[in-house]
Coordinates of C-alpha atoms and ligand atoms in Angstrom, one line a residue:
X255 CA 114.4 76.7 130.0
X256 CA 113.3 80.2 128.1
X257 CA 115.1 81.1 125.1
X258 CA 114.8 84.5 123.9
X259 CA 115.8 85.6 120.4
X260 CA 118.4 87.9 120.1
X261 CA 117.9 91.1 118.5
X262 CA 121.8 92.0 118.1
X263 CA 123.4 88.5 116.8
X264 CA 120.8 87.2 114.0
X265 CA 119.8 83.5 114.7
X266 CA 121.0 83.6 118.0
X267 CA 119.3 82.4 120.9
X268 CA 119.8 83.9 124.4
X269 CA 119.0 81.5 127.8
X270 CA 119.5 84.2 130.7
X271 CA 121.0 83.6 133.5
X272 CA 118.2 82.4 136.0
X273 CA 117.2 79.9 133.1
X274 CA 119.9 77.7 132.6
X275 CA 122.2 75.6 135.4
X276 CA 125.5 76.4 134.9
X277 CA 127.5 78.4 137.7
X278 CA 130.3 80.5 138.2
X279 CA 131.5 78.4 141.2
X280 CA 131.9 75.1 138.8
X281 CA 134.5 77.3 136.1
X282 CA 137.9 77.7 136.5
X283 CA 139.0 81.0 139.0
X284 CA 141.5 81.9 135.8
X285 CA 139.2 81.9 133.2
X286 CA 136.7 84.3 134.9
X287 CA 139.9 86.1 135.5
X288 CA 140.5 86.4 132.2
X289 CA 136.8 86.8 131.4
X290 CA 136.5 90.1 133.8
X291 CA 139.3 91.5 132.8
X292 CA 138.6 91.7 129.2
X293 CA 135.0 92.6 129.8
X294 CA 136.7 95.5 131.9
X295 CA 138.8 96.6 129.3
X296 CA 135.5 97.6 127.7
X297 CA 135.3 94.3 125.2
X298 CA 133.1 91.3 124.7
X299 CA 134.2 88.0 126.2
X300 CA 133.1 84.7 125.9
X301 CA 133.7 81.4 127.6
X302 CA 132.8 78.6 124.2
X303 CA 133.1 75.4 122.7
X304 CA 133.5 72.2 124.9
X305 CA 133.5 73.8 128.4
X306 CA 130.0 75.5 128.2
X307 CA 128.9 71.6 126.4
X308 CA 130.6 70.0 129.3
X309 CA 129.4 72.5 132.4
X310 CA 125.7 71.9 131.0
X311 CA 125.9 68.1 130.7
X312 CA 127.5 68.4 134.6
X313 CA 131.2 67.1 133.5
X314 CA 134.2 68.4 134.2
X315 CA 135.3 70.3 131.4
X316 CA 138.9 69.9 130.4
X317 CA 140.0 72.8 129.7
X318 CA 138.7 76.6 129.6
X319 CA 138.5 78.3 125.9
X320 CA 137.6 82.1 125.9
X321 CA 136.6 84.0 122.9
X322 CA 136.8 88.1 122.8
X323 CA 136.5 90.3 120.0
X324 CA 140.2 92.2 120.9
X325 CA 143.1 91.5 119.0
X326 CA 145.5 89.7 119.6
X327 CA 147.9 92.2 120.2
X328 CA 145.3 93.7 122.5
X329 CA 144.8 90.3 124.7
X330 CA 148.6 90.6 124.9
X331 CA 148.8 94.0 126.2
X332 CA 146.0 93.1 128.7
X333 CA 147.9 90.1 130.4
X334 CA 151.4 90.1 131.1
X335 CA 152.1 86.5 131.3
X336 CA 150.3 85.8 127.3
X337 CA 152.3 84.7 124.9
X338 CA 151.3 85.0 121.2
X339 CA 151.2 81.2 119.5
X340 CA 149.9 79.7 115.8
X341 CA 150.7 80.4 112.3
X342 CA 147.9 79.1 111.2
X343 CA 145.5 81.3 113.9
X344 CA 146.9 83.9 115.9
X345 CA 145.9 82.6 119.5
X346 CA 147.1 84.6 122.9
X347 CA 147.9 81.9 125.6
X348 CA 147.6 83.4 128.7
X349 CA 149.7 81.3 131.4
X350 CA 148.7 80.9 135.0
X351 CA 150.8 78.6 138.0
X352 CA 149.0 75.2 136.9
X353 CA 146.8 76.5 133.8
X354 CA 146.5 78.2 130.2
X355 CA 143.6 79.9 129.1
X356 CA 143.4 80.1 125.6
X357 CA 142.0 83.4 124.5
X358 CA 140.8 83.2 120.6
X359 CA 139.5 87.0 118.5
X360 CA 136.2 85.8 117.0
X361 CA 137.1 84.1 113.7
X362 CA 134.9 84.4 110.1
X363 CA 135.3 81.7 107.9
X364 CA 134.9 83.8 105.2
X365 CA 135.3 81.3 102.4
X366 CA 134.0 83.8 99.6
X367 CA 136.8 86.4 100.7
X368 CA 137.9 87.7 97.9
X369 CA 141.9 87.4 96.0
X370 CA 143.8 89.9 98.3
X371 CA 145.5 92.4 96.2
X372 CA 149.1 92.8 96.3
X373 CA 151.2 95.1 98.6
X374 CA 154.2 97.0 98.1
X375 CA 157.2 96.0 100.7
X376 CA 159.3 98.9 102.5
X377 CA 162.1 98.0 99.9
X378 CA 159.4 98.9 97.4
X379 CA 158.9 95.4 95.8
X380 CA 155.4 94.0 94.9
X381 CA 154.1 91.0 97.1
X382 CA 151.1 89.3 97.0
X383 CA 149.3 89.4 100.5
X384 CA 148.8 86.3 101.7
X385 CA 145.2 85.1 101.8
X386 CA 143.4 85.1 105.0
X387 CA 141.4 81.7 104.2
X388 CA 143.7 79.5 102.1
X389 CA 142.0 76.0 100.5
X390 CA 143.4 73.5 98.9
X391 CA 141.9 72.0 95.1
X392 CA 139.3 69.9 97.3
X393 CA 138.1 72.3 99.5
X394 CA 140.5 71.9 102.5
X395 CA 141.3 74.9 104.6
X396 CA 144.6 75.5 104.9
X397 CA 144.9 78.4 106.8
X398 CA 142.1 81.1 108.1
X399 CA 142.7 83.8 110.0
X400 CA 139.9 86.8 109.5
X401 CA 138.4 87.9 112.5
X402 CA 134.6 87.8 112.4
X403 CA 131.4 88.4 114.4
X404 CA 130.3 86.2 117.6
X405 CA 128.1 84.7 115.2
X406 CA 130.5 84.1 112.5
X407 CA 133.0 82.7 114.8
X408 CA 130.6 80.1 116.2
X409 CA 129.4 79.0 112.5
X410 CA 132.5 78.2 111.5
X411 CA 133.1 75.4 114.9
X412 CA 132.1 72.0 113.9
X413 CA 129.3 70.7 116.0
X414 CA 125.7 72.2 117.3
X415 CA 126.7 71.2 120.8
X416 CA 130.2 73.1 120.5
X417 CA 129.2 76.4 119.3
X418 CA 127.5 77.5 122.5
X419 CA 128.5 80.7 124.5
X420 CA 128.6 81.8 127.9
X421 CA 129.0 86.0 127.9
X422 CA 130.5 87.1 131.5
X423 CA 128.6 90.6 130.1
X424 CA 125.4 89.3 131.7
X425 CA 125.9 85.5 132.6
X426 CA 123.8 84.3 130.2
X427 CA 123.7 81.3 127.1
X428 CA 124.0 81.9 123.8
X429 CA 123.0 79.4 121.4
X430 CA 124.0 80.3 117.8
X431 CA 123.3 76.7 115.9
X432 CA 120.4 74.9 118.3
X433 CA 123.1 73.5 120.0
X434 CA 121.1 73.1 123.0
X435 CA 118.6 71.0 121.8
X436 CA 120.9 68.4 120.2
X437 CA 122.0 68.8 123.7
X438 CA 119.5 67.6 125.2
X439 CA 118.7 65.1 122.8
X440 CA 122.3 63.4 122.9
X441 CA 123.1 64.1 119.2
X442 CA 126.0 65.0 117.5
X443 CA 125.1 67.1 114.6
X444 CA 127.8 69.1 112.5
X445 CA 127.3 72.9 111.9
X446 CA 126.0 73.2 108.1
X447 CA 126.3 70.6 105.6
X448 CA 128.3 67.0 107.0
X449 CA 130.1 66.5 103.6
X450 CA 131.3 70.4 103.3
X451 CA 132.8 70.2 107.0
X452 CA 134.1 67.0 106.7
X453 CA 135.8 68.4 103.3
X454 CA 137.3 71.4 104.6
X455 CA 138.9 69.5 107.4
X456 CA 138.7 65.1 107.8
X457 CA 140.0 65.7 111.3
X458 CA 136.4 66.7 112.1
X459 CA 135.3 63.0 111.4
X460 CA 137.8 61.8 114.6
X461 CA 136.0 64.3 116.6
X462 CA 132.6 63.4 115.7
X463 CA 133.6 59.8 116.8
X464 CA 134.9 60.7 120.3
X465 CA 132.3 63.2 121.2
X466 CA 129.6 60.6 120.2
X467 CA 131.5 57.7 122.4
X468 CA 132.7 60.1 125.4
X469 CA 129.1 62.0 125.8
X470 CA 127.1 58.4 124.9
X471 CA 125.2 60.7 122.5
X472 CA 124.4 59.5 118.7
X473 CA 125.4 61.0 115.7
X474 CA 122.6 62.9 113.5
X475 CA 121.9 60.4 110.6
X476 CA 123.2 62.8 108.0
X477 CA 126.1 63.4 109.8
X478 CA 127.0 59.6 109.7
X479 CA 126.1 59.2 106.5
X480 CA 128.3 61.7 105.4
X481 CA 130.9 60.2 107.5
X482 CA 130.6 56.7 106.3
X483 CA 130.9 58.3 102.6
X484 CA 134.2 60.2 103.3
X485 CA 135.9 58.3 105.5
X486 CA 138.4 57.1 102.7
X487 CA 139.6 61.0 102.8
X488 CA 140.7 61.3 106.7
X489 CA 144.2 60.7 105.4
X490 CA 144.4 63.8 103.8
X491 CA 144.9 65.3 107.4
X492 CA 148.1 66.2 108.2
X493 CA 149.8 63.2 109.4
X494 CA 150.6 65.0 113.1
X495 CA 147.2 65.7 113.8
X496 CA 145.9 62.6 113.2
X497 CA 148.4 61.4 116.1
X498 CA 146.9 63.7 118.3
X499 CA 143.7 63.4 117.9
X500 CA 144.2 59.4 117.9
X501 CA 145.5 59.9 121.3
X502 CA 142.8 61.9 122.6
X503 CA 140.6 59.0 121.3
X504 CA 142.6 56.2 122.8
X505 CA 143.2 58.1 126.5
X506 CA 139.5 59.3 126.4
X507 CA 138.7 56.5 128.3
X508 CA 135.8 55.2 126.1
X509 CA 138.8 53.8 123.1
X510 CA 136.4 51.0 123.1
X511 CA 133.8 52.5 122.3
X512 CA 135.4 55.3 119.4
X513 CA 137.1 52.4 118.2
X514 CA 134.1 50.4 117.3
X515 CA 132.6 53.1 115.7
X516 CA 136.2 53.9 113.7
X517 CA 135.7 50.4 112.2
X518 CA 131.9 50.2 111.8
X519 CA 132.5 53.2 109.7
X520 CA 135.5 52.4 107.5
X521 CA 138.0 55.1 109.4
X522 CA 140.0 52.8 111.2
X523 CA 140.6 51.4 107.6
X524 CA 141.5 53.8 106.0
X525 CA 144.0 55.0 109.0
X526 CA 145.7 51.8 109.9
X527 CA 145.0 49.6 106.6
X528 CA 147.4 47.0 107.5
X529 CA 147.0 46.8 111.0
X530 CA 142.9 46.5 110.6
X531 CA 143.2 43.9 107.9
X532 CA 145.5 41.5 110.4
X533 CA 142.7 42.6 113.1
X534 CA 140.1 41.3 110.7
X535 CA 142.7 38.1 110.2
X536 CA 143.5 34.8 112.6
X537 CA 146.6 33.6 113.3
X538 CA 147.2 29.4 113.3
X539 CA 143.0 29.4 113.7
X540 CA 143.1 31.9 116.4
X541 CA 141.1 35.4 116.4
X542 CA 143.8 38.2 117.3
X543 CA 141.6 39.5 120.5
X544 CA 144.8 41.5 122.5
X545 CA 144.0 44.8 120.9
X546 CA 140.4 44.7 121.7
X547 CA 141.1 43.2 125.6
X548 CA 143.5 45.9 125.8
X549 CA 141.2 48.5 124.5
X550 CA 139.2 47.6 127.6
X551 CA 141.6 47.7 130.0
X552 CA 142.9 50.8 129.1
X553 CA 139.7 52.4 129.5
X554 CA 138.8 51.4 133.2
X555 CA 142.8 52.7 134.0
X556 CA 142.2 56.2 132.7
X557 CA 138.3 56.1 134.1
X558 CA 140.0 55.6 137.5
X559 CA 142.3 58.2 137.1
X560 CA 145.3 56.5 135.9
X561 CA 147.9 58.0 133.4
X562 CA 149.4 56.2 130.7
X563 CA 152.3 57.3 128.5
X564 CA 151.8 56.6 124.9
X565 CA 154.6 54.2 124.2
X566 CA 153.1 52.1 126.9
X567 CA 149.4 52.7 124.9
X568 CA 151.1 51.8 121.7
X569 CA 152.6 48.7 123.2
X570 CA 149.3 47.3 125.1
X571 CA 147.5 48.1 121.5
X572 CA 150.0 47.0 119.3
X573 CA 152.2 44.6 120.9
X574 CA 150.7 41.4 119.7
X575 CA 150.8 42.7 115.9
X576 CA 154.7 43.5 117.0
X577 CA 155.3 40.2 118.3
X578 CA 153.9 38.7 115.4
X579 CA 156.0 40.6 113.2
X580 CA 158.8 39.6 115.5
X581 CA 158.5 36.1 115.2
X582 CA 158.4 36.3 111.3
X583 CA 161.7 38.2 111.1
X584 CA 163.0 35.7 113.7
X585 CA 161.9 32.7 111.6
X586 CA 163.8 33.9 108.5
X587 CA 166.8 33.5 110.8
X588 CA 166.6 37.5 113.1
X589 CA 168.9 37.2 116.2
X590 CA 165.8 38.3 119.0
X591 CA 166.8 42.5 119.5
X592 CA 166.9 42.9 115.6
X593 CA 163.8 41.2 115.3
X594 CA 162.6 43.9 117.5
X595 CA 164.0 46.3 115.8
X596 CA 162.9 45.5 112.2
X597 CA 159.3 44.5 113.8
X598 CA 158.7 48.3 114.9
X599 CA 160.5 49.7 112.1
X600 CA 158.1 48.0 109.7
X601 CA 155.0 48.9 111.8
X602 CA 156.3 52.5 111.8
X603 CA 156.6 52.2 108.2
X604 CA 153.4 51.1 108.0
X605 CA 151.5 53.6 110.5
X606 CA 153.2 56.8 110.5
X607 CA 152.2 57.9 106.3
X608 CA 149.4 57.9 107.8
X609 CA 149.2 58.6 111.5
X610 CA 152.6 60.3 112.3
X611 CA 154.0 58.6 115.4
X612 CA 156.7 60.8 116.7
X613 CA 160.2 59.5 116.7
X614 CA 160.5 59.7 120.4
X615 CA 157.6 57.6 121.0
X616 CA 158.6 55.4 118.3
X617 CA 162.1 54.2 120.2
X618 CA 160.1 54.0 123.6
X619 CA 157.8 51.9 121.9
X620 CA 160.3 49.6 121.1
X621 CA 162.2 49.6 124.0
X622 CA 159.1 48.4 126.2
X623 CA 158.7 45.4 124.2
X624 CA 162.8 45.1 124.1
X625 CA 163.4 45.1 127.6
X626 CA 160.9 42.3 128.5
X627 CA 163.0 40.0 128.3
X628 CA 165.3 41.8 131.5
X629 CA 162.4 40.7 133.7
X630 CA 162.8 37.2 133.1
X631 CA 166.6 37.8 134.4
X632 CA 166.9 37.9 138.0
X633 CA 169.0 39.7 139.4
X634 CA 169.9 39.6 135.7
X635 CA 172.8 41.7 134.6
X636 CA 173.3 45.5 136.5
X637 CA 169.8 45.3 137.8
X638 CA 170.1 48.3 139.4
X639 CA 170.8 50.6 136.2
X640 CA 167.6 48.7 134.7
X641 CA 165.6 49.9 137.5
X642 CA 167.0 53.7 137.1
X643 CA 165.5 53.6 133.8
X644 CA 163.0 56.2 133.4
X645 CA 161.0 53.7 131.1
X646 CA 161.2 51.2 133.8
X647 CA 158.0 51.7 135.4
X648 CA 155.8 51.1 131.6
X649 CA 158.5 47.8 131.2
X650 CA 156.3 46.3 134.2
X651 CA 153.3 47.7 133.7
X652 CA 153.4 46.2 129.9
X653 CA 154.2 42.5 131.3
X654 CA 151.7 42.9 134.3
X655 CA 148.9 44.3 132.0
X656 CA 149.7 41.5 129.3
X657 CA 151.2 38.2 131.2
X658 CA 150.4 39.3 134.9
X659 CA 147.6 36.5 135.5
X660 CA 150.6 34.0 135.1
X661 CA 152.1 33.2 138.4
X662 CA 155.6 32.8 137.4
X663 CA 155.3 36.2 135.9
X664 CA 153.2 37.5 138.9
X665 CA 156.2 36.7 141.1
X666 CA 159.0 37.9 139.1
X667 CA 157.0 40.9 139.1
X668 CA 157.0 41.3 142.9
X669 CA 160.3 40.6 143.1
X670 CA 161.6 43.6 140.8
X671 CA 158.9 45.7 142.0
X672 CA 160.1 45.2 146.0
X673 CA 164.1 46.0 144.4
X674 CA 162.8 49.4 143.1
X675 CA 160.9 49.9 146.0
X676 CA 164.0 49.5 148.2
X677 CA 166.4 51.3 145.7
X678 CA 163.8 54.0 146.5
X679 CA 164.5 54.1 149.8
X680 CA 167.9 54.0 149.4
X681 CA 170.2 56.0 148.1
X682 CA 172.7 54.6 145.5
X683 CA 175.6 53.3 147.2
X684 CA 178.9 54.0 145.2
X685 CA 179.6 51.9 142.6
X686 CA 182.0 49.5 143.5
X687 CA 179.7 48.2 146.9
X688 CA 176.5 48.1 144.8
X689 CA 177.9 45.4 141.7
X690 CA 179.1 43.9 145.3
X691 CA 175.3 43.6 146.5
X692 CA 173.5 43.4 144.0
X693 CA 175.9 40.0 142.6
X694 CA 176.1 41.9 139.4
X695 CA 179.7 41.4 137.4
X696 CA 181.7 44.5 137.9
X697 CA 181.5 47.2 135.7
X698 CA 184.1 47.3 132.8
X699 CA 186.4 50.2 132.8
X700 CA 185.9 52.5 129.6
X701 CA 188.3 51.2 127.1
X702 CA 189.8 54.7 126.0
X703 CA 190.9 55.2 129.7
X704 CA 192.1 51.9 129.9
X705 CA 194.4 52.8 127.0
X706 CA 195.7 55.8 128.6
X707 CA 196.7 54.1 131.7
X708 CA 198.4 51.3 130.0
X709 CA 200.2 54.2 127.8
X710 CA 201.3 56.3 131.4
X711 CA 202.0 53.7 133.5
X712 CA 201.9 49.9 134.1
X713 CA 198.9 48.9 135.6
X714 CA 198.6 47.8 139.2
X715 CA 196.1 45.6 139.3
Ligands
LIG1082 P1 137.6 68.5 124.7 O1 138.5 69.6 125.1 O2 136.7 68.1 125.8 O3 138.3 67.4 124.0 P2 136.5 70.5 123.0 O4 135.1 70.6 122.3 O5 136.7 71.6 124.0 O6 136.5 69.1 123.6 P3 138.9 71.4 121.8 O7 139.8 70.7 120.8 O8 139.3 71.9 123.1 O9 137.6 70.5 121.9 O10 138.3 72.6 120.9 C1 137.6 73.7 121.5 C2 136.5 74.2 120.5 O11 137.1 74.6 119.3 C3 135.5 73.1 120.1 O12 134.5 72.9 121.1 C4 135.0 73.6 118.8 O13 134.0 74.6 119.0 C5 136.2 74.2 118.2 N1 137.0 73.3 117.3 C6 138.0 72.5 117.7 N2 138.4 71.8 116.6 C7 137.7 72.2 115.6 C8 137.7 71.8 114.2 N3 138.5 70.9 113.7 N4 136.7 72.4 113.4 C9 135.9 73.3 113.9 N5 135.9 73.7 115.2 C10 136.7 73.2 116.0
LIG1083 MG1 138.5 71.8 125.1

């Protein structure tokens, strides 16, 4: 590969087009839609970050980022279906049928900008402009949002291998931080010094952890070390971002892998303290080995394609940490669905300081591991109405994926599986004929109608 330096963007090194392997063909159509367009419009665009590392290594890439040096505003002029998003960062997402582009305006970091003096309002009142690069007492960014050079704006991403550019100007590579030759070497390197990045935003120490288990590339020793030393300090992230990201780590497909690493280097600690201490624990002599088989068998799901919605993730991972919790409340005298109920609460209690499990996925969480007990029933009570649940499908997944290799369970399985497959084919019959078929008891009327009929008229039945 020739690398030429780059006279215009200092530091910068530039693989042409006839030097390096990555093609128009393999990018997404709306991207180089976007891409033209802009460069038409007379200004610089840029396809960076993940899918220029991912078209080089010859994966997929996920998703499309573009980087241009017009506003906002300007972006949003240029493309009727972009909608302005972020408080933090202006970003334009441009919408397509089945895809969003992301357009970004080259961002500075600009961490020496100096206090912004203050304005004077229409109604003629003094206001202090709010600083483009906010930071908090220990060096977390907080907010920036000054636009800056293509060289600026690639600085300020976090790792070598994320900061390269592909200009639709002239179809060629630019390389501001040696990016490609960590590439090639399979290392994860952050841009700058580990322990300043790491500072100005812990989140950056998840990341480093899934690209080194998703690319099977290594981190840079000072990189790790850094890590290691300042892992205690990833729960200064904002609570919701760590759930994110956690996700991305556990659907990557290699949550295995990351979350070896998260324990070998004190982050999984420091993020679930309670849960990893019981990990590290036995139960009656017995190593607690669920979350790890789990771990597994997640991973060869999504590697063949599968989805899988995150109350069924938190359940496979965390299920045998709720059931143990379960029991306890059960043994101190818990009828079995409050057991449940104070099981999860006290896990949420637990996790979501720290790693902010949404509320939603909190109560579907608890419902999987609820509703187990429905399987055992059969036909059980209103089968029918359990089947029309929309959690119903991660209820059976959950007892396959945990119990399935019993036979007993294997068969109830079938059974209730072969039910929805028929309600599926059917439509529902009216009420009255489906409690007849099914052998369910008939539903009870609602009591306040009840009351009004026996207020009107006698009944007749
Ligand atoms: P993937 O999408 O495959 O998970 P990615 O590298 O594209 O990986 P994104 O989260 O899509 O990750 O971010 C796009 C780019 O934005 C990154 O490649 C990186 O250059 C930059 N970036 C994202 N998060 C950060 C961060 N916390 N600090 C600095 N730069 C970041
Ligand atoms: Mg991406």
């Amino acid at each position: 590969m020739k690398k030429k330096k780059n006279p215009e963007k200092s530091g910068s090194v530039i693989i042409a087009r006839q030097e390096h392997g990555i093609s128009r063909k393999l990018m997404s159509p709306n991207a180089l839609r976007v891409l033209y367009r802009l460069k038409d419009n007379g200004f610089v665009a840029y396809l960076v970050g993940g899918c220029v590392r991912d078209l080089l290594l010859g994966r997929e890439p996920k998703d499309f980022d573009v980087v241009t040096n017009a506003t906002p505003g300007e972006v949003k002029r240029m493309f009727r279906s972009c909608r302005l998003v972020g408080r933090r960062f202006r970003l334009a997402h441009i919408h397509f049928k089945e895809e969003l582009i992301e357009v970004a305006t080259f961002r500075s970091q600009a961490s020496d900008e100096p206090e912004p003096e203050a304005v004077e309002t229409r109604r003629g009142e003094q206001r202090q402009r709010l600083p483009h690069m906010l930071m908090d007492d220990e060096g977390m960014i907080l907010r920036d949002n000054v636009f800056g050079t293509p060289e600026e704006d690639a600085l300020r991403r976090d790792f070598t291998v994320n900061a390269l550019a592909y200009d639709i100007a002239d179809f060629s590579i630019i390389d501001f931080a040696s990016g490609l030759a960590d590439l090639g070497a399979g290392i994860i390197r952050t841009i700058g010094d580990p322990a300043v990045r790491f500072q100005e935003d812990p989140v950056r120490m998840l990341r480093a952890v899934r690209f080194a288990a998703q690319l099977g590339f290594t981190m840079a020793e000072e990189t790790r070390k850094a890590l290691v030393a300042s892992a205690d300090t990833i729960v200064r992230a904002a609570p919701p971002r760590l759930y994110d990201e956690m996700l991305k780590i556990l659907l990557s497909g290699e949550g295995a892998k990351c979350c070896d690493l998260l324990r070998q280097t004190g982050l999984f600690a420091a993020l679930f303290p309670a849960f990893s201490a019981w990990l590290d624990s036995e139960s009656e002599g017995f190593p607690h080995t669920r979350f790890g088989e789990m771990l597994t068998c997640v991973d060869s799901r999504i590697q063949k394609g599968d989805k899988i919605s995150p109350p069924l993730l938190l359940a496979l991972l965390f299920g045998e940490y709720l059931d143990e919790k379960a029991e306890n409340f059960r043994a101190k005298g818990a009828p079995w669905q409050q057991s449940i109920d104070a099981a999860t609460a006290e896990f949420l209690g637990e996790v979501c300081p720290f790693v902010q499990i949404t509320n939603r996925v909190g109560l579907a969480l608890r419902d999987i591991i609820a509703q187990q007990t429905r399987l055992k029933l059969i036909p059980g009570r209103r089968p029918q109405a359990f089947i029309a649940r929309n959690d119903f499908n991660d209820i059976i997944e959950y007892c396959r994926l945990i119990h399935g290799d019993k036979k007993d369970v294997a068969g109830r399985l079938e059974w209730w599986r072969a039910q929805a497959e028929q309600m599926e084919q059917e439509p529902l019959a009216p009420l009255s004929k489906r409690t007849e078929e099914t052998g369910a008891p008939p539903r009870k009327k609602r009591r306040r109608r009840r009351r009004k009929q026996h207020g009107l008229h006698q009944s007749t039945k």
